[in-house]
mmCIF file of C-alpha atoms in Angstrom:
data_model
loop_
_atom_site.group_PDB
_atom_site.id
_atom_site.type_symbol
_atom_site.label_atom_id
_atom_site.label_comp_id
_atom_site.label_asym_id
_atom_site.label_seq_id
_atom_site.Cartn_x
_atom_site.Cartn_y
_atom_site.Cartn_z
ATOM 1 C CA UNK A 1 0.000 0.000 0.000
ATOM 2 C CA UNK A 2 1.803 3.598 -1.064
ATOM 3 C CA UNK A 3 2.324 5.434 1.813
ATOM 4 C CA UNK A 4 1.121 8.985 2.914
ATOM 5 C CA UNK A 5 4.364 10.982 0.938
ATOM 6 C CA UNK A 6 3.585 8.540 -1.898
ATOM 7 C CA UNK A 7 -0.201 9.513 -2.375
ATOM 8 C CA UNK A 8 0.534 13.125 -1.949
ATOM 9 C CA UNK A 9 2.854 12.585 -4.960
ATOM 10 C CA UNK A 10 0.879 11.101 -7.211
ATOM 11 C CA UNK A 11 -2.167 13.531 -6.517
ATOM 12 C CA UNK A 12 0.427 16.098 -7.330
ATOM 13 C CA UNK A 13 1.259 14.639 -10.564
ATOM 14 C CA UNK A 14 -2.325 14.235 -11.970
ATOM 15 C CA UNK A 15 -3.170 17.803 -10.490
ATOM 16 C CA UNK A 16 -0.622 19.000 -13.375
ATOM 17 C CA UNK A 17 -2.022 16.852 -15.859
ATOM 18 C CA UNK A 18 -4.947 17.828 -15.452
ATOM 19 C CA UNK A 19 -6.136 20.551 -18.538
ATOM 20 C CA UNK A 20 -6.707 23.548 -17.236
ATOM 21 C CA UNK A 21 -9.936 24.929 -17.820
ATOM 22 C CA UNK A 22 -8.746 28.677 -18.099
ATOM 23 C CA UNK A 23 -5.974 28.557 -20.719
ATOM 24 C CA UNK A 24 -4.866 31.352 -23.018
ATOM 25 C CA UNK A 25 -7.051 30.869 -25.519
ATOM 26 C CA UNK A 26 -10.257 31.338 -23.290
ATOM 27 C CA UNK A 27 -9.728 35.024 -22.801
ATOM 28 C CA UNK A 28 -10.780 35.008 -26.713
ATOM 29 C CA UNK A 29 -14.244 34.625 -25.873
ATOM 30 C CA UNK A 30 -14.710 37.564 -23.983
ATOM 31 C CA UNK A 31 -14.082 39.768 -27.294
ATOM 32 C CA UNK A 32 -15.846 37.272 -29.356
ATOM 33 C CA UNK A 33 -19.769 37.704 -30.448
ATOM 34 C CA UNK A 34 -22.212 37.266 -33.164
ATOM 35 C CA UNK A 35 -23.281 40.529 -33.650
ATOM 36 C CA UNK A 36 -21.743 44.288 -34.025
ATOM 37 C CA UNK A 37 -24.256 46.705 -34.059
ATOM 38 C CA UNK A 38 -27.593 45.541 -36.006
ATOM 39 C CA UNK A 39 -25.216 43.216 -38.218
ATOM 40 C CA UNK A 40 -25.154 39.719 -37.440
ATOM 41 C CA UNK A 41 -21.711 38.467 -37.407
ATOM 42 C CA UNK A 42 -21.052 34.751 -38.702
ATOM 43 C CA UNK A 43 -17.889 32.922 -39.784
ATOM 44 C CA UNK A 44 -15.376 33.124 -41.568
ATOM 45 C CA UNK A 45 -15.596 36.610 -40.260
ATOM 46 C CA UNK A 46 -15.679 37.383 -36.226
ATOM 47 C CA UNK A 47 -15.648 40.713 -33.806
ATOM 48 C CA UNK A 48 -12.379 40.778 -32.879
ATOM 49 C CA UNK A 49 -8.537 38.705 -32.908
ATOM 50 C CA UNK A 50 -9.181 34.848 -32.181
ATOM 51 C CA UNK A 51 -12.790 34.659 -34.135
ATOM 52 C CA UNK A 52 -13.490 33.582 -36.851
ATOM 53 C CA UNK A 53 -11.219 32.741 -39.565
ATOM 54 C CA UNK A 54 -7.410 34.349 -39.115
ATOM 55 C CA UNK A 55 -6.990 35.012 -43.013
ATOM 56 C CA UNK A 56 -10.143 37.563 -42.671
ATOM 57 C CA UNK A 57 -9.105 39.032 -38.926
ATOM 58 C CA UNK A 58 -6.866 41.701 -40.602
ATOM 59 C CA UNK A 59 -9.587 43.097 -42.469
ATOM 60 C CA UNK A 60 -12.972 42.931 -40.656
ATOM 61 C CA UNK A 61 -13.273 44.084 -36.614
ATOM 62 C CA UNK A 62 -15.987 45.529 -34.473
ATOM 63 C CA UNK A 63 -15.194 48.534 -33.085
ATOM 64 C CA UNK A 64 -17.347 50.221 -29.726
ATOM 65 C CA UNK A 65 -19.484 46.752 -30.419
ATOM 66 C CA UNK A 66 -21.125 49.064 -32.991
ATOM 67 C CA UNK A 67 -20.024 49.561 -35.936
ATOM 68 C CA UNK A 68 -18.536 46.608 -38.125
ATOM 69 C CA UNK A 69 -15.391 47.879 -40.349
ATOM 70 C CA UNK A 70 -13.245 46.917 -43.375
ATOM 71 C CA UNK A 71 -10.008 47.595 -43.550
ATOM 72 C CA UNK A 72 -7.262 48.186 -46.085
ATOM 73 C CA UNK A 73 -4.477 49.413 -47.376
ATOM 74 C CA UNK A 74 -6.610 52.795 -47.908
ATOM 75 C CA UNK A 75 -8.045 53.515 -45.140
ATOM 76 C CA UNK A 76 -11.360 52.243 -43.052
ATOM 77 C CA UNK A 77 -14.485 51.760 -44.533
ATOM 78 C CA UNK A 78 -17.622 50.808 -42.534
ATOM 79 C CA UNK A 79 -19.849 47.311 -43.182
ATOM 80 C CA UNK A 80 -23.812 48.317 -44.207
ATOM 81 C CA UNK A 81 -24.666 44.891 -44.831
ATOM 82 C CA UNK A 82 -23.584 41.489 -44.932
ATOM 83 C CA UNK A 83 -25.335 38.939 -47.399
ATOM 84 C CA UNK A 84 -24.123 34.621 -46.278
ATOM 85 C CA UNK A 85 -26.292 33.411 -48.923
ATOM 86 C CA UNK A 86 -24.918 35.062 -52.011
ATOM 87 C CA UNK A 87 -21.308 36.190 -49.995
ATOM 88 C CA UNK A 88 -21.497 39.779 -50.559
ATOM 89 C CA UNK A 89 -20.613 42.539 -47.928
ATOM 90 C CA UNK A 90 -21.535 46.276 -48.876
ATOM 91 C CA UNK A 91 -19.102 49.428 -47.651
ATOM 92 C CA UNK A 92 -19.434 52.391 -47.544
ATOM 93 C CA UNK A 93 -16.276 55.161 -47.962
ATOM 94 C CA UNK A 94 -17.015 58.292 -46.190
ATOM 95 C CA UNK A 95 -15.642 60.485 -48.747
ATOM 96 C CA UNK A 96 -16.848 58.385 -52.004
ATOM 97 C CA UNK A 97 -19.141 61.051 -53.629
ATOM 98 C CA UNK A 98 -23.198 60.286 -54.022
ATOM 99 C CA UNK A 99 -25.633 61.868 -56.081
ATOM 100 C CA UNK A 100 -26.906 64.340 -52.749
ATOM 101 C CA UNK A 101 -23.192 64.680 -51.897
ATOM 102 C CA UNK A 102 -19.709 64.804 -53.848
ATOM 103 C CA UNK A 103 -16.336 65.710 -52.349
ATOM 104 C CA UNK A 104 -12.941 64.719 -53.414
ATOM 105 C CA UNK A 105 -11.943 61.093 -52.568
ATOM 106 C CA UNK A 106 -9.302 58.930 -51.599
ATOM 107 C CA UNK A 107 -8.811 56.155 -53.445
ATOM 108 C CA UNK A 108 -9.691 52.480 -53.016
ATOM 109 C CA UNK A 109 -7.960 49.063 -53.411
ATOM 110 C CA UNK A 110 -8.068 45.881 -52.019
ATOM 111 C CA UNK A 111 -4.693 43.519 -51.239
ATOM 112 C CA UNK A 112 -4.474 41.352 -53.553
ATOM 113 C CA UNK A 113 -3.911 38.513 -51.740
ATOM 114 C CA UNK A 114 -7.219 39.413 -49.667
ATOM 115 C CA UNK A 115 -9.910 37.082 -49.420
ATOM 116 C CA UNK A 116 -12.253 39.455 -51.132
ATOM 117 C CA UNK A 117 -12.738 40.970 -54.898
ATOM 118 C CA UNK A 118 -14.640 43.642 -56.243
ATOM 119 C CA UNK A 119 -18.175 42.241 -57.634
ATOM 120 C CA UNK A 120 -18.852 42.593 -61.471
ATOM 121 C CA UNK A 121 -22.346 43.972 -60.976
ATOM 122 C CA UNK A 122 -20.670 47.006 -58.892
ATOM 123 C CA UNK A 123 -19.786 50.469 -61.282
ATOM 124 C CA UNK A 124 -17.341 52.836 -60.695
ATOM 125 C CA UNK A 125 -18.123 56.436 -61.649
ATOM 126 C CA UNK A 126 -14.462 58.703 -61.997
ATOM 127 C CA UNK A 127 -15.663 62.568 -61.800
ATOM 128 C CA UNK A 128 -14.212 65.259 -62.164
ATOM 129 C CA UNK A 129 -11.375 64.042 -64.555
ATOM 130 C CA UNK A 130 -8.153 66.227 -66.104
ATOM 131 C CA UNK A 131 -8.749 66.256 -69.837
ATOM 132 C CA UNK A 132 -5.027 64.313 -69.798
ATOM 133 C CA UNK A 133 -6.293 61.730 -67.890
ATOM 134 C CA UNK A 134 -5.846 58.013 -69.566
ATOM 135 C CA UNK A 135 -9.358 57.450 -68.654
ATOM 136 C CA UNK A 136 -9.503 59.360 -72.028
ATOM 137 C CA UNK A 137 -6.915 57.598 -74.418
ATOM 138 C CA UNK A 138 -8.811 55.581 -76.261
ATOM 139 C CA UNK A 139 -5.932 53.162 -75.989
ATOM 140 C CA UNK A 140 -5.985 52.499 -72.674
ATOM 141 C CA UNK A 141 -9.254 51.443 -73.324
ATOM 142 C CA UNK A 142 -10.622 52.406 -69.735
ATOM 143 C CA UNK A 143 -13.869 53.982 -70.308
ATOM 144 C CA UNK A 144 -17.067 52.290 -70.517
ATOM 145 C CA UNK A 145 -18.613 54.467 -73.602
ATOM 146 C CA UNK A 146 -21.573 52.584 -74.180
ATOM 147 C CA UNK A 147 -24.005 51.920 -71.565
ATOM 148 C CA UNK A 148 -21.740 53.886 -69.272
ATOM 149 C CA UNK A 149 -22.372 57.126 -70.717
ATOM 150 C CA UNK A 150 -26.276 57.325 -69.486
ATOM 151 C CA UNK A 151 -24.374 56.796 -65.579
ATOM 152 C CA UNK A 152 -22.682 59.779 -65.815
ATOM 153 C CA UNK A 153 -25.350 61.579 -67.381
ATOM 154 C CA UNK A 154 -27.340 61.034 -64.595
ATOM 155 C CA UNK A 155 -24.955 62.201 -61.601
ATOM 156 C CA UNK A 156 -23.854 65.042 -63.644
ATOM 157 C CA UNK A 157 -27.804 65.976 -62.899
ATOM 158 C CA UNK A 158 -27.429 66.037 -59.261
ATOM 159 C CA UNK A 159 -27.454 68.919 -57.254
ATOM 160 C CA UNK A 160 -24.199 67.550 -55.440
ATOM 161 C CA UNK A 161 -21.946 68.124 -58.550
ATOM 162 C CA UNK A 162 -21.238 71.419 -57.022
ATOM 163 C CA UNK A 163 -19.300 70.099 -54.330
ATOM 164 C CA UNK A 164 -16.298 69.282 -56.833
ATOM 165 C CA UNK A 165 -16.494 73.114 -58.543
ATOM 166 C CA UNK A 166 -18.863 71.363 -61.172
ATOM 167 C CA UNK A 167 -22.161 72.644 -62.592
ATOM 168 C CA UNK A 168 -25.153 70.946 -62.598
ATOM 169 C CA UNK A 169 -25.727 69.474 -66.552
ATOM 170 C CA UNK A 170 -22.456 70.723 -67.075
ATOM 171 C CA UNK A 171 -20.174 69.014 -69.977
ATOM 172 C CA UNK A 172 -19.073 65.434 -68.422
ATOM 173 C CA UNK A 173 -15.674 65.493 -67.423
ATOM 174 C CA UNK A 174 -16.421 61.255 -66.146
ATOM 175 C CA UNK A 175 -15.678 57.907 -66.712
ATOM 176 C CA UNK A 176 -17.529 54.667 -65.918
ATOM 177 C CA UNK A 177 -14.373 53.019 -65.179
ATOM 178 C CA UNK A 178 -14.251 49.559 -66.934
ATOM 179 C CA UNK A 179 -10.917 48.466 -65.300
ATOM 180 C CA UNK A 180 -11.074 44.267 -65.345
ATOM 181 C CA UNK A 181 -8.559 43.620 -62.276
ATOM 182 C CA UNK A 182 -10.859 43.681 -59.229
ATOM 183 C CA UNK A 183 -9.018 45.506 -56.970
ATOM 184 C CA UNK A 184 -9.506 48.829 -57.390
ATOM 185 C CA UNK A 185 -8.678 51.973 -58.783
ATOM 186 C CA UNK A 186 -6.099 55.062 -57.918
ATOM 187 C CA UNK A 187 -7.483 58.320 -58.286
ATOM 188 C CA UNK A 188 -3.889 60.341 -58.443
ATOM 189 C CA UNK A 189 -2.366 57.730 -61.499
ATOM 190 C CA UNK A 190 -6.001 58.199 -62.977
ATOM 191 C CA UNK A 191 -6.168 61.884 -62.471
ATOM 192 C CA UNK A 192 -9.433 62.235 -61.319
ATOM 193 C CA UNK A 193 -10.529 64.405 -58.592
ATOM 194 C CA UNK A 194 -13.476 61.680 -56.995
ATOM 195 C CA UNK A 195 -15.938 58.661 -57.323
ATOM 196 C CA UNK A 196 -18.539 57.135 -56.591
ATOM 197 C CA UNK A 197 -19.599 53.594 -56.563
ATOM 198 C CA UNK A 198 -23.312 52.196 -57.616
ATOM 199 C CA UNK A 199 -24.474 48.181 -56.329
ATOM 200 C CA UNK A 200 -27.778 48.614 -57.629
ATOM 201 C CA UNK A 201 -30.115 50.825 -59.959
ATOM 202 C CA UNK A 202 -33.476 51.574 -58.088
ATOM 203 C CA UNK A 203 -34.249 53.457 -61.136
ATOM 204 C CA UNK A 204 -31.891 54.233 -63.395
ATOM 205 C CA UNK A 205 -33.368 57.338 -64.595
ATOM 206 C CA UNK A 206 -33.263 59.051 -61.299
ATOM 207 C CA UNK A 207 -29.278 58.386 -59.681
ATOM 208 C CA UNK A 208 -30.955 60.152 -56.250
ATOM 209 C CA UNK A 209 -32.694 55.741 -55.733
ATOM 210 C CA UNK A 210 -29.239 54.402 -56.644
ATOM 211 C CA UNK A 211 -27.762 52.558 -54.127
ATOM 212 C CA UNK A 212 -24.250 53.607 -53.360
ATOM 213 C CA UNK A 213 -21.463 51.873 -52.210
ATOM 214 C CA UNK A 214 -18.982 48.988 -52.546
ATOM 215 C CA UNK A 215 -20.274 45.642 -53.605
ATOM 216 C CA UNK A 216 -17.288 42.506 -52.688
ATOM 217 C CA UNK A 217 -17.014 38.819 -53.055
ATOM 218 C CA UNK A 218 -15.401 37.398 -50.100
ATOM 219 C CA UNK A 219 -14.358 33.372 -50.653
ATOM 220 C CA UNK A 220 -16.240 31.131 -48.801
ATOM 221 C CA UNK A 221 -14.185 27.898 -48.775
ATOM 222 C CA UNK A 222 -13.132 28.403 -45.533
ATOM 223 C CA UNK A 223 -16.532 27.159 -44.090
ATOM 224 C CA UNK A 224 -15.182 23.603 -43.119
ATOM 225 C CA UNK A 225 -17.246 20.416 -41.641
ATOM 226 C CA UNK A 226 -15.415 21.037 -37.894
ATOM 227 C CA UNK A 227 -16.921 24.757 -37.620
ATOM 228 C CA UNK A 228 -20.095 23.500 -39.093
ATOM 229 C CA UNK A 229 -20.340 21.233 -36.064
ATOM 230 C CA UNK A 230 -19.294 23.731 -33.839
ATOM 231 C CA UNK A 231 -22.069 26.401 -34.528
ATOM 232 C CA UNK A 232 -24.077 23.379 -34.114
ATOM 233 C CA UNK A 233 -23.442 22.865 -30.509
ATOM 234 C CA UNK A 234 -23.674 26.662 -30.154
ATOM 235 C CA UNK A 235 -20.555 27.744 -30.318
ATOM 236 C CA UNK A 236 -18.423 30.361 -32.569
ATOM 237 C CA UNK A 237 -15.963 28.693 -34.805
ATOM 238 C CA UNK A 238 -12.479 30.917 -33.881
ATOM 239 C CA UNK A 239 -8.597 30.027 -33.339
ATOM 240 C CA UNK A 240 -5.847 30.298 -31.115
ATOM 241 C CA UNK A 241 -2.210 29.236 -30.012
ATOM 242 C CA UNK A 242 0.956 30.390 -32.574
ATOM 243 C CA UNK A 243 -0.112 28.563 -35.349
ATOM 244 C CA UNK A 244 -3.628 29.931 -35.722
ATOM 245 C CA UNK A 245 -5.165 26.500 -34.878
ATOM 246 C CA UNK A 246 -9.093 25.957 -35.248
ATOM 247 C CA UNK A 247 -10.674 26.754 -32.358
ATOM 248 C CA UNK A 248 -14.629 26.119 -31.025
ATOM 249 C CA UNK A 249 -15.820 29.271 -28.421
ATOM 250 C CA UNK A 250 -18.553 28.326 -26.237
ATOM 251 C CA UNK A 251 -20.430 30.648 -24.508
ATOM 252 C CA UNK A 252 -19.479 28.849 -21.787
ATOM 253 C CA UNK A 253 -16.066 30.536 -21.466
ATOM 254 C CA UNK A 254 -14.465 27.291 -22.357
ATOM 255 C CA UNK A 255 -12.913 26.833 -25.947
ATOM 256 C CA UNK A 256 -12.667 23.379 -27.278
ATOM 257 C CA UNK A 257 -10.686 22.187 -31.143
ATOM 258 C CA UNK A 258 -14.050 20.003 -31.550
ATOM 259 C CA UNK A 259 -17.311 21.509 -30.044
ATOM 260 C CA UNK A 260 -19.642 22.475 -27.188
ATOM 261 C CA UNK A 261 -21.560 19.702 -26.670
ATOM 262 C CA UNK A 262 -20.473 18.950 -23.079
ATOM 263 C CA UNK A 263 -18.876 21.536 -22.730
ATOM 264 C CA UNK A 264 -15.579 19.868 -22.267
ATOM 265 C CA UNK A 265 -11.928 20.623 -22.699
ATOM 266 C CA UNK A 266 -10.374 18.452 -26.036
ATOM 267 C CA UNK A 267 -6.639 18.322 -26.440
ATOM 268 C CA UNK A 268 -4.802 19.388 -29.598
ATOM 269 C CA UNK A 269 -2.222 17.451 -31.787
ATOM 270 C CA UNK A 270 -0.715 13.894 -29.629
ATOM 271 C CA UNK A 271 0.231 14.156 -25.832
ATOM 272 C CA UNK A 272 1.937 11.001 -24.139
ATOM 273 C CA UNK A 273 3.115 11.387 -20.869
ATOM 274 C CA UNK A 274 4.583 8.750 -18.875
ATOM 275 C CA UNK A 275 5.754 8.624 -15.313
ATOM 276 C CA UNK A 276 7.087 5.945 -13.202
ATOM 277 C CA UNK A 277 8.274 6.682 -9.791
ATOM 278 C CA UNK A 278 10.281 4.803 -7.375
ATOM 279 C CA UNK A 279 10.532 5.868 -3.280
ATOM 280 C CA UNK A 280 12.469 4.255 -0.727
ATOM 281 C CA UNK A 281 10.160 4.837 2.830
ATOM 282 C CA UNK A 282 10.754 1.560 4.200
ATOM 283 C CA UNK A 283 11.485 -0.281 1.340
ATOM 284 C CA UNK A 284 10.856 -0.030 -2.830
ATOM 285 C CA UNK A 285 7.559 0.571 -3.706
ATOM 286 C CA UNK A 286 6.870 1.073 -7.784
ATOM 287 C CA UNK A 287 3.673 3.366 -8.511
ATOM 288 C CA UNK A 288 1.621 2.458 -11.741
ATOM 289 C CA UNK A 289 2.508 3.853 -14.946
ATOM 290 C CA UNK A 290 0.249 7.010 -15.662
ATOM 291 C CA UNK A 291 -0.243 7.126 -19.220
ATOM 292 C CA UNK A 292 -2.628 9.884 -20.939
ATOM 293 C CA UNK A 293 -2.880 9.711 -25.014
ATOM 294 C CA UNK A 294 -4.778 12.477 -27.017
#
């Protein structure tokens, strides 16, 4: 029979390996949610580091649990709408020009090595162009003459044109840009002093029901079997550790690599420990082999 010193030993031993069910990766679900704001947030994309999918953390956050944002290398543009069925998310640039409202903008571009490309059905509008601008040279071919020309027709007609030194009706100095790269476009190279982006014609005779705004793709391949089942148990499919392992949040405040049913702890990768202890109290007493396999 192991003695007193013995026990104590052993109990020590499985106390540390025992998971612990407050690791690092648990503090993740206290920035974690499924909403920001009125707009439901669902994987691959999640509220803050550690949820959802790590290839789309650098470019979508909730910020004051508010207001959902997209980020790139141009600045910050905020989320309107988010569409899971046809993977489409809607932003708006606060100084893209509208029909009510037209400033000078910045430009807009997306990494290329982003999950996310600029939708075909989305038009960019170039105002206020230099006559020497290659939106012009017919070689470049750049300009959308055709169908394009009735677009800037109609936000030449807006009152806002007067907020780039432009009068209303005036001669169209424009460009439905019909760039095929999907990332964007560069106002300075293109010499154009704004734009504006249209999703959808309400009526395309009056641009003051044309939706405005920035129409992208994002690649849903990510959507794997293991966070299917994880959103099943109720959790929120995240990761965690160095190498950006799968992780499954539950509300719980415990994160598991499978799901939430049970709310238990599972290991990741192989774990094999091993431990065979000899004492001399009184003679040589050999405790059991603890073994413990993922």
């Amino acid at each position: 029979m192991p003695s007193s010193s013995e026990t104590l030993l052993l109990s020590t031993i499985l106390l540390l390996l025992t998971p612990p069910t407050h690791t690092a990766s648990s503090i993740i679900n206290k920035t974690c949610g499924d909403t920001c704001g009125a707009i439901p947030v669902k994987f691959p994309f999640g509220t803050g580091f550690g949820c959802g999918h790590p290839d789309f953390t650098r470019y979508i956050k909730c910020t004051n649990l508010d207001t959902l944002l997209f980020t790139t290398g141009t600045g910050f543009y905020t989320i309107s709408s988010i569409d899971y069925t046809s993977n489409n998310i809607i932003v708006a640039d606060p100084l893209m020009s509208t029909c009510s409202s037209m400033q000078n903008s910045g430009s807009f571009s997306l990494d290329k090595a982003s999950p996310f490309t600029i939708r075909e059905e989305n038009i960019f509008v170039l105002l206020g162009c230099s006559t020497t601008s290659p939106v012009f040279d017919s070689s470049h071919d750049l300009c959308d003459t055709g169908s394009g020309s009735r677009v800037c027709r109609g936000l030449y007609s807006c009152k806002g044109v007067s907020g780039i030194g432009l009068q209303q009706n005036a001669p169209i100095s424009t460009c439905v840009y019909d760039d095929d790269s999907g990332y964007g476009l560069d106002l300075p190279k293109l010499q154009c002093s704004s734009y504006t982006s249209v999703y959808e014609f309400g009526d395309e005779g009056d641009p003051m029901k044309w939706k405005f705004g920035i129409s992208l793709q994002y690649n849903d391949s990510y959507y794997t079997k293991p966070c299917k089942d994880c959103e099943a148990s109720g959790g929120l499919c995240g990761f965690g550790g160095l190498d950006q392992s799968f992780a499954c949040i539950c509300r719980s405040g415990m994160n598991t690599t499978t799901n939430c049913f049970g709310q238990g702890y599972a290991w990741s990768g192989s774990l094999e420990l091993k431990v065979k202890i000899k004492t001399i109290i009184g003679g040589t007493h050999t405790l059991p082999t603890l073994a413990m396999l993922s």
